[in-house]
Amino acid sequence: MHKKGSVRNYLLIHCMLREHYPIVSARYIQLDNGSDIVSVRLVSNRFFFLIFMLLLGVPLEVGASLPAPEKQRNTTYSNAVSIESLRERALALYKKGDYKQAISTFLAISKILEDQAQEADLSTLGRTYTYIAQSYKRLKLREETAAFYRKALATYKRIDSKRNIARTLNTLAEAERYLGNLDTSLNLVMESLRIHGTIDDEEGKAKAHMGASIILRHIENYELSLEHLKLAYAYFKRENNAVGTAKTANEIAHLYGRLASFEEAKSFYEVALQYPADQLPPATIATALRELAEIEVIASNFQKARSYAKRAMAIYETLNAPEKKTAVFRIIGDSYQGEDNLNQAIYNYQASLDIANQLDNDLFRVKALLPVGNVYLKQDLVKSERAFKTALTFSKDLKNKTYRLAALKGLREVYTATGQFQDALEFAEKELALTEQIQSENSDKLLEIAKAKLLSFKLENEVEALKEQTRLDELEIARKNNEIEISRKEQQIANLQLSKERYAKIMLSLIVIVLVTIALALYRSYVTSRRKNEKLHYLATHDSLTECFNRRYLFDSLRSLFAQAPASHSGCLVMIDIDHFKKINDDFGHNVGDDALRGVAHVLRQNISDGDVLARFGGEEFCMVLHNTSLEDAMAVSEKVRAQMENHTFGKIKLTCSIGVTSLAFGASSPTELIEQADKALFFSKANGRNQVNAYSAT
Ligand SMILES: Nc1nc2c(ncn2[C@@H]2O[C@H](COP(=O)(O)OP(=O)(O)OP(=O)(O)O)[C@@H](O)[C@H]2O)c(=O)[nH]1
């Protein structure tokens, strides 16, 4: 866009300065060859031009210092304009098939371009020469065709355009082949193949192989020709190019036909029939069908031959190709002749002849007349003679003397059959003379062929190299395919890895969830169990009524006290018994008695330190284990307790307690002995009048 805009601005300014009519639009057109041209439109109103310039925002003063080379370019643009229009016209003529007019128009373009020495122009010039050559080729003007291909080649060489050089060498080779310059043709195609070996133009290379194969076929080196065709065939197959594949297959089949390898020929003609009809040019399919028909005639499969021939005929009908129909009618005629159905044979040869007459084509006439004469040899000698004589007349102008020889031979046979031996002899002599002439010409041709064949040996070596290259290419392709396969597998592995990781993550999450759930359940169960255990432990160690430790716990703690502290150590056991508790129960009932028991426990609990033990020893009896406490201290605590009990009101009742105290210092050797000591002291308190504290005395 930037380029387009700047050129437009340039043109506007430039034209204004030169006082030309202003240009209001300039458009870039890209030619097929890649070069650019500018198409311009003019207006005659200067005022409009200025307005337009202002609208475009063109800086008018800038144009005052335009450099000289820009001026030069303007000429180029003018030329480009005319070249573009000429080119469009020439291409239209070419496409229309008006080759003569196309040539003169292309020549006009080339005249303009020949004056310009720029590289871009040389490329266009080469292309223009190519078009001219192609037009001459269509007009079958062989010399001119070759001449312009040579010019194109020289032009491409000037800019060293390898691709165009290689391709033009091939087309020039074809032109030289038409001129009968087989060795030149071979040299050119060899050169083309050589260059193709150094550049990346597979299609051009395939075309060069095709070209080489045709030349080699002309010099009757069918084997080598086949090699080239197969290289081209491999390329088209590789590229999935249906048209190229089918056309090359037809060529290969044709060669196999020449080599009388009809089975191979059939299999290659069948290639074209394997594609859907809409993928191939109808003519390619028709060629395959026609040739298959011909092979089936040779194989005496006459019905099959006709079936193919009729399919080919239907295509030629739609293509409006009478020259092809003449051949198909002959094949159908041959098939009937093979079945000895002479009437049908004559009918079809006659149809072929009618078209030949319509086309005014001597070759086709002769080709139809000769089998007509042959069939009539068995039926009607007068008609046979007439057919051969006409064939002889038309064959005189033909380059190919073989047909003339066939006509002479036919006439000799007719006259022999009618007993006109003098005439038969005359034609036999003519036949002999012509045979000698053909042989002599053939030997010339053979010489030419031999010369070319010598050259082709050289080519054979090149082909070997190319085959090797193709083999390497194929190996490379196989390697690349392998690499693709490997990377595909790697991708699959990576995908699997990803999936694995994804699934692993999912699985892990699931496992984590399950584990967490299990853990939570376990934890809950643990907590529950623990609580249950604690409760059980509590229940196992506590008295449910007073929530003091129970008797069992008391003994356990005393055991640990004995385990930790030797008898000399401080530590006391205080035994408390509520006085006349039975009476409380009796007077106030068991519930009040229970409340009293809880109240007593409460008072006792307030008088012990951390680590000391308060236990309900039984009924209305409690024990306190006072660690690290001397007997005196224990006595003091006990006295305090006794006083508190006495002064406390439990609900609505009053009570007193009797207390017995003992110390480890008295040398008890076991918990039982200690308890017995306390119990003795308590007994003394009870016996001594209750509501008092007494210490154990060994006496
Ligand atoms: N309310 C209630 N009474 C209980 C409980 N355990 C034992 N007793 C009662 O406590 C009383 C104990 O009576 P005794 O052993 O004769 O002693 P006492 O009446 O306190 O007389 P002394 O000890 O000699 O002062 C019995 O009547 C038991 O039934 C209990 O858990 N609750």
Short mmCIF file of N, CA and C in Angstrom, two decimals, residues 83-170:
data_model
loop_
_atom_site.label_atom_id
_atom_site.label_comp_id
_atom_site.label_asym_id
_atom_site.label_seq_id
_atom_site.Cartn_x
_atom_site.Cartn_y
_atom_site.Cartn_z
N ILE A 83 2.66 -1.62 -22.63
CA ILE A 83 2.98 -3.05 -22.60
C ILE A 83 1.84 -3.82 -21.95
N GLU A 84 1.30 -3.21 -20.90
CA GLU A 84 0.23 -3.94 -20.20
C GLU A 84 -0.97 -4.15 -21.11
N SER A 85 -1.36 -3.07 -21.79
CA SER A 85 -2.54 -3.22 -22.64
C SER A 85 -2.24 -4.18 -23.80
N LEU A 86 -1.00 -4.08 -24.33
CA LEU A 86 -0.62 -4.99 -25.43
C LEU A 86 -0.63 -6.44 -24.95
N ARG A 87 -0.10 -6.60 -23.77
CA ARG A 87 0.02 -7.94 -23.20
C ARG A 87 -1.35 -8.57 -22.99
N GLU A 88 -2.25 -7.73 -22.43
CA GLU A 88 -3.61 -8.23 -22.21
C GLU A 88 -4.23 -8.67 -23.53
N ARG A 89 -3.98 -7.84 -24.55
CA ARG A 89 -4.56 -8.14 -25.85
C ARG A 89 -3.94 -9.43 -26.41
N ALA A 90 -2.61 -9.51 -26.30
CA ALA A 90 -1.90 -10.68 -26.85
C ALA A 90 -2.35 -11.97 -26.17
N LEU A 91 -2.49 -11.90 -24.86
CA LEU A 91 -2.91 -13.11 -24.12
C LEU A 91 -4.32 -13.53 -24.51
N ALA A 92 -5.17 -12.50 -24.69
CA ALA A 92 -6.55 -12.81 -25.09
C ALA A 92 -6.56 -13.50 -26.45
N LEU A 93 -5.72 -12.97 -27.35
CA LEU A 93 -5.64 -13.57 -28.70
C LEU A 93 -5.12 -14.99 -28.61
N TYR A 94 -4.10 -15.16 -27.78
CA TYR A 94 -3.48 -16.49 -27.62
C TYR A 94 -4.51 -17.48 -27.09
N LYS A 95 -5.24 -17.03 -26.08
CA LYS A 95 -6.23 -17.93 -25.47
C LYS A 95 -7.34 -18.25 -26.45
N LYS A 96 -7.64 -17.27 -27.28
CA LYS A 96 -8.72 -17.45 -28.27
C LYS A 96 -8.28 -18.40 -29.38
N GLY A 97 -6.97 -18.58 -29.50
CA GLY A 97 -6.45 -19.45 -30.56
C GLY A 97 -6.07 -18.69 -31.82
N ASP A 98 -6.12 -17.35 -31.71
CA ASP A 98 -5.72 -16.53 -32.86
C ASP A 98 -4.21 -16.31 -32.75
N TYR A 99 -3.46 -17.34 -33.11
CA TYR A 99 -2.02 -17.33 -32.84
C TYR A 99 -1.26 -16.32 -33.70
N LYS A 100 -1.74 -16.13 -34.93
CA LYS A 100 -1.02 -15.18 -35.81
C LYS A 100 -1.06 -13.78 -35.21
N GLN A 101 -2.27 -13.35 -34.84
CA GLN A 101 -2.42 -12.02 -34.24
C GLN A 101 -1.67 -11.95 -32.90
N ALA A 102 -1.77 -13.06 -32.17
CA ALA A 102 -1.08 -13.10 -30.86
C ALA A 102 0.42 -12.87 -31.09
N ILE A 103 0.97 -13.55 -32.11
CA ILE A 103 2.41 -13.41 -32.39
C ILE A 103 2.76 -11.96 -32.69
N SER A 104 1.96 -11.31 -33.55
CA SER A 104 2.35 -9.94 -33.91
C SER A 104 2.25 -9.01 -32.70
N THR A 105 1.28 -9.28 -31.83
CA THR A 105 1.16 -8.43 -30.63
C THR A 105 2.33 -8.69 -29.67
N PHE A 106 2.63 -9.97 -29.48
CA PHE A 106 3.78 -10.30 -28.60
C PHE A 106 5.07 -9.72 -29.18
N LEU A 107 5.17 -9.74 -30.52
CA LEU A 107 6.37 -9.18 -31.16
C LEU A 107 6.48 -7.69 -30.85
N ALA A 108 5.32 -7.00 -30.86
CA ALA A 108 5.31 -5.57 -30.55
C ALA A 108 5.83 -5.34 -29.13
N ILE A 109 5.39 -6.20 -28.24
CA ILE A 109 5.85 -6.08 -26.84
C ILE A 109 7.36 -6.29 -26.78
N SER A 110 7.80 -7.34 -27.50
CA SER A 110 9.23 -7.66 -27.44
C SER A 110 10.07 -6.51 -27.99
N LYS A 111 9.55 -5.82 -28.99
CA LYS A 111 10.28 -4.67 -29.57
C LYS A 111 10.51 -3.61 -28.50
N ILE A 112 9.44 -3.33 -27.74
CA ILE A 112 9.57 -2.31 -26.69
C ILE A 112 10.59 -2.77 -25.65
N LEU A 113 10.44 -4.04 -25.25
CA LEU A 113 11.29 -4.55 -24.17
C LEU A 113 12.76 -4.71 -24.58
N GLU A 114 12.96 -5.01 -25.86
CA GLU A 114 14.35 -5.21 -26.32
C GLU A 114 15.18 -3.95 -26.12
N ASP A 115 14.50 -2.77 -26.14
CA ASP A 115 15.23 -1.51 -25.97
C ASP A 115 15.60 -1.26 -24.52
N GLN A 116 14.93 -1.95 -23.64
CA GLN A 116 15.19 -1.72 -22.21
C GLN A 116 16.11 -2.82 -21.69
N ALA A 117 17.03 -2.40 -20.88
CA ALA A 117 18.03 -3.39 -20.46
C ALA A 117 17.88 -3.81 -19.01
N GLN A 118 16.72 -3.49 -18.43
CA GLN A 118 16.57 -3.82 -17.00
C GLN A 118 16.24 -5.29 -16.80
N GLU A 119 16.64 -5.80 -15.69
CA GLU A 119 16.48 -7.23 -15.41
C GLU A 119 15.03 -7.68 -15.43
N ALA A 120 14.18 -6.85 -14.79
CA ALA A 120 12.76 -7.20 -14.74
C ALA A 120 12.19 -7.30 -16.14
N ASP A 121 12.66 -6.39 -17.04
CA ASP A 121 12.18 -6.38 -18.42
C ASP A 121 12.68 -7.62 -19.15
N LEU A 122 13.89 -8.04 -18.84
CA LEU A 122 14.44 -9.22 -19.52
C LEU A 122 13.63 -10.46 -19.19
N SER A 123 13.17 -10.53 -17.97
CA SER A 123 12.34 -11.66 -17.58
C SER A 123 11.04 -11.64 -18.39
N THR A 124 10.43 -10.47 -18.48
CA THR A 124 9.20 -10.32 -19.28
C THR A 124 9.49 -10.62 -20.74
N LEU A 125 10.66 -10.16 -21.21
CA LEU A 125 11.03 -10.39 -22.61
C LEU A 125 11.14 -11.89 -22.88
N GLY A 126 11.80 -12.60 -21.98
CA GLY A 126 11.95 -14.05 -22.13
C GLY A 126 10.59 -14.72 -22.21
N ARG A 127 9.70 -14.24 -21.38
CA ARG A 127 8.36 -14.81 -21.34
C ARG A 127 7.62 -14.52 -22.64
N THR A 128 7.84 -13.30 -23.14
CA THR A 128 7.17 -12.91 -24.39
C THR A 128 7.66 -13.80 -25.54
N TYR A 129 9.00 -14.02 -25.58
CA TYR A 129 9.55 -14.90 -26.63
C TYR A 129 8.94 -16.29 -26.51
N THR A 130 8.77 -16.73 -25.26
CA THR A 130 8.21 -18.07 -25.04
C THR A 130 6.79 -18.15 -25.62
N TYR A 131 6.02 -17.08 -25.35
CA TYR A 131 4.66 -17.06 -25.90
C TYR A 131 4.68 -17.10 -27.43
N ILE A 132 5.63 -16.36 -27.98
CA ILE A 132 5.72 -16.35 -29.46
C ILE A 132 6.05 -17.76 -29.95
N ALA A 133 7.02 -18.39 -29.30
CA ALA A 133 7.42 -19.74 -29.69
C ALA A 133 6.25 -20.70 -29.57
N GLN A 134 5.50 -20.56 -28.46
CA GLN A 134 4.36 -21.45 -28.26
C GLN A 134 3.29 -21.24 -29.32
N SER A 135 3.12 -19.97 -29.71
CA SER A 135 2.13 -19.67 -30.76
C SER A 135 2.56 -20.30 -32.07
N TYR A 136 3.86 -20.18 -32.38
CA TYR A 136 4.38 -20.79 -33.62
C TYR A 136 4.22 -22.31 -33.56
N LYS A 137 4.40 -22.85 -32.35
CA LYS A 137 4.26 -24.29 -32.18
C LYS A 137 2.83 -24.72 -32.53
N ARG A 138 1.86 -23.92 -32.06
CA ARG A 138 0.46 -24.23 -32.36
C ARG A 138 0.20 -24.16 -33.86
N LEU A 139 0.92 -23.24 -34.49
CA LEU A 139 0.75 -23.10 -35.95
C LEU A 139 1.61 -24.11 -36.72
N LYS A 140 2.31 -24.95 -35.96
CA LYS A 140 3.19 -25.99 -36.52
C LYS A 140 4.29 -25.41 -37.40
N LEU A 141 4.69 -24.17 -37.08
CA LEU A 141 5.81 -23.55 -37.79
C LEU A 141 7.08 -23.84 -36.97
N ARG A 142 7.69 -24.97 -37.32
CA ARG A 142 8.74 -25.52 -36.45
C ARG A 142 9.99 -24.65 -36.35
N GLU A 143 10.43 -24.12 -37.50
CA GLU A 143 11.65 -23.29 -37.48
C GLU A 143 11.48 -22.09 -36.57
N GLU A 144 10.32 -21.41 -36.75
CA GLU A 144 10.06 -20.21 -35.96
C GLU A 144 9.95 -20.56 -34.47
N THR A 145 9.31 -21.70 -34.24
CA THR A 145 9.16 -22.13 -32.84
C THR A 145 10.54 -22.23 -32.20
N ALA A 146 11.42 -22.99 -32.88
CA ALA A 146 12.77 -23.19 -32.34
C ALA A 146 13.49 -21.85 -32.19
N ALA A 147 13.34 -20.99 -33.20
CA ALA A 147 14.06 -19.71 -33.18
C ALA A 147 13.68 -18.89 -31.94
N PHE A 148 12.39 -18.85 -31.64
CA PHE A 148 11.98 -18.03 -30.50
C PHE A 148 12.27 -18.68 -29.16
N TYR A 149 12.25 -20.00 -29.15
CA TYR A 149 12.69 -20.65 -27.91
C TYR A 149 14.17 -20.34 -27.67
N ARG A 150 14.95 -20.31 -28.78
CA ARG A 150 16.37 -19.98 -28.64
C ARG A 150 16.54 -18.57 -28.08
N LYS A 151 15.69 -17.63 -28.61
CA LYS A 151 15.77 -16.24 -28.12
C LYS A 151 15.42 -16.19 -26.63
N ALA A 152 14.37 -16.93 -26.28
CA ALA A 152 13.95 -16.96 -24.86
C ALA A 152 15.09 -17.48 -24.01
N LEU A 153 15.74 -18.54 -24.52
CA LEU A 153 16.83 -19.16 -23.78
C LEU A 153 17.97 -18.17 -23.56
N ALA A 154 18.33 -17.48 -24.67
CA ALA A 154 19.43 -16.50 -24.58
C ALA A 154 19.09 -15.40 -23.58
N THR A 155 17.82 -14.99 -23.59
CA THR A 155 17.39 -13.92 -22.68
C THR A 155 17.49 -14.38 -21.23
N TYR A 156 16.97 -15.59 -20.97
CA TYR A 156 17.02 -16.11 -19.60
C TYR A 156 18.46 -16.30 -19.14
N LYS A 157 19.33 -16.63 -20.11
CA LYS A 157 20.74 -16.81 -19.74
C LYS A 157 21.35 -15.49 -19.30
N ARG A 158 20.89 -14.39 -19.93
CA ARG A 158 21.44 -13.08 -19.57
C ARG A 158 21.16 -12.74 -18.11
N ILE A 159 19.99 -13.19 -17.64
CA ILE A 159 19.69 -12.89 -16.22
C ILE A 159 19.94 -14.11 -15.34
N ASP A 160 20.51 -15.14 -15.97
CA ASP A 160 20.87 -16.36 -15.23
C ASP A 160 19.69 -16.92 -14.43
N SER A 161 18.53 -16.94 -15.10
CA SER A 161 17.34 -17.49 -14.43
C SER A 161 17.32 -19.00 -14.67
N LYS A 162 17.89 -19.74 -13.72
CA LYS A 162 18.12 -21.19 -13.89
C LYS A 162 16.84 -21.95 -14.22
N ARG A 163 15.79 -21.62 -13.47
CA ARG A 163 14.53 -22.36 -13.65
C ARG A 163 14.02 -22.19 -15.08
N ASN A 164 14.02 -20.93 -15.54
CA ASN A 164 13.54 -20.66 -16.89
C ASN A 164 14.47 -21.25 -17.95
N ILE A 165 15.77 -21.21 -17.67
CA ILE A 165 16.74 -21.78 -18.61
C ILE A 165 16.46 -23.27 -18.76
N ALA A 166 16.33 -23.95 -17.62
CA ALA A 166 16.12 -25.41 -17.65
C ALA A 166 14.84 -25.76 -18.38
N ARG A 167 13.79 -25.01 -18.09
CA ARG A 167 12.50 -25.31 -18.73
C ARG A 167 12.54 -25.02 -20.23
N THR A 168 13.19 -23.90 -20.59
CA THR A 168 13.25 -23.53 -22.00
C THR A 168 14.12 -24.51 -22.79
N LEU A 169 15.18 -25.01 -22.15
CA LEU A 169 16.02 -26.01 -22.82
C LEU A 169 15.17 -27.22 -23.22
N ASN A 170 14.25 -27.57 -22.35
CA ASN A 170 13.38 -28.71 -22.62
C ASN A 170 12.42 -28.43 -23.77
#
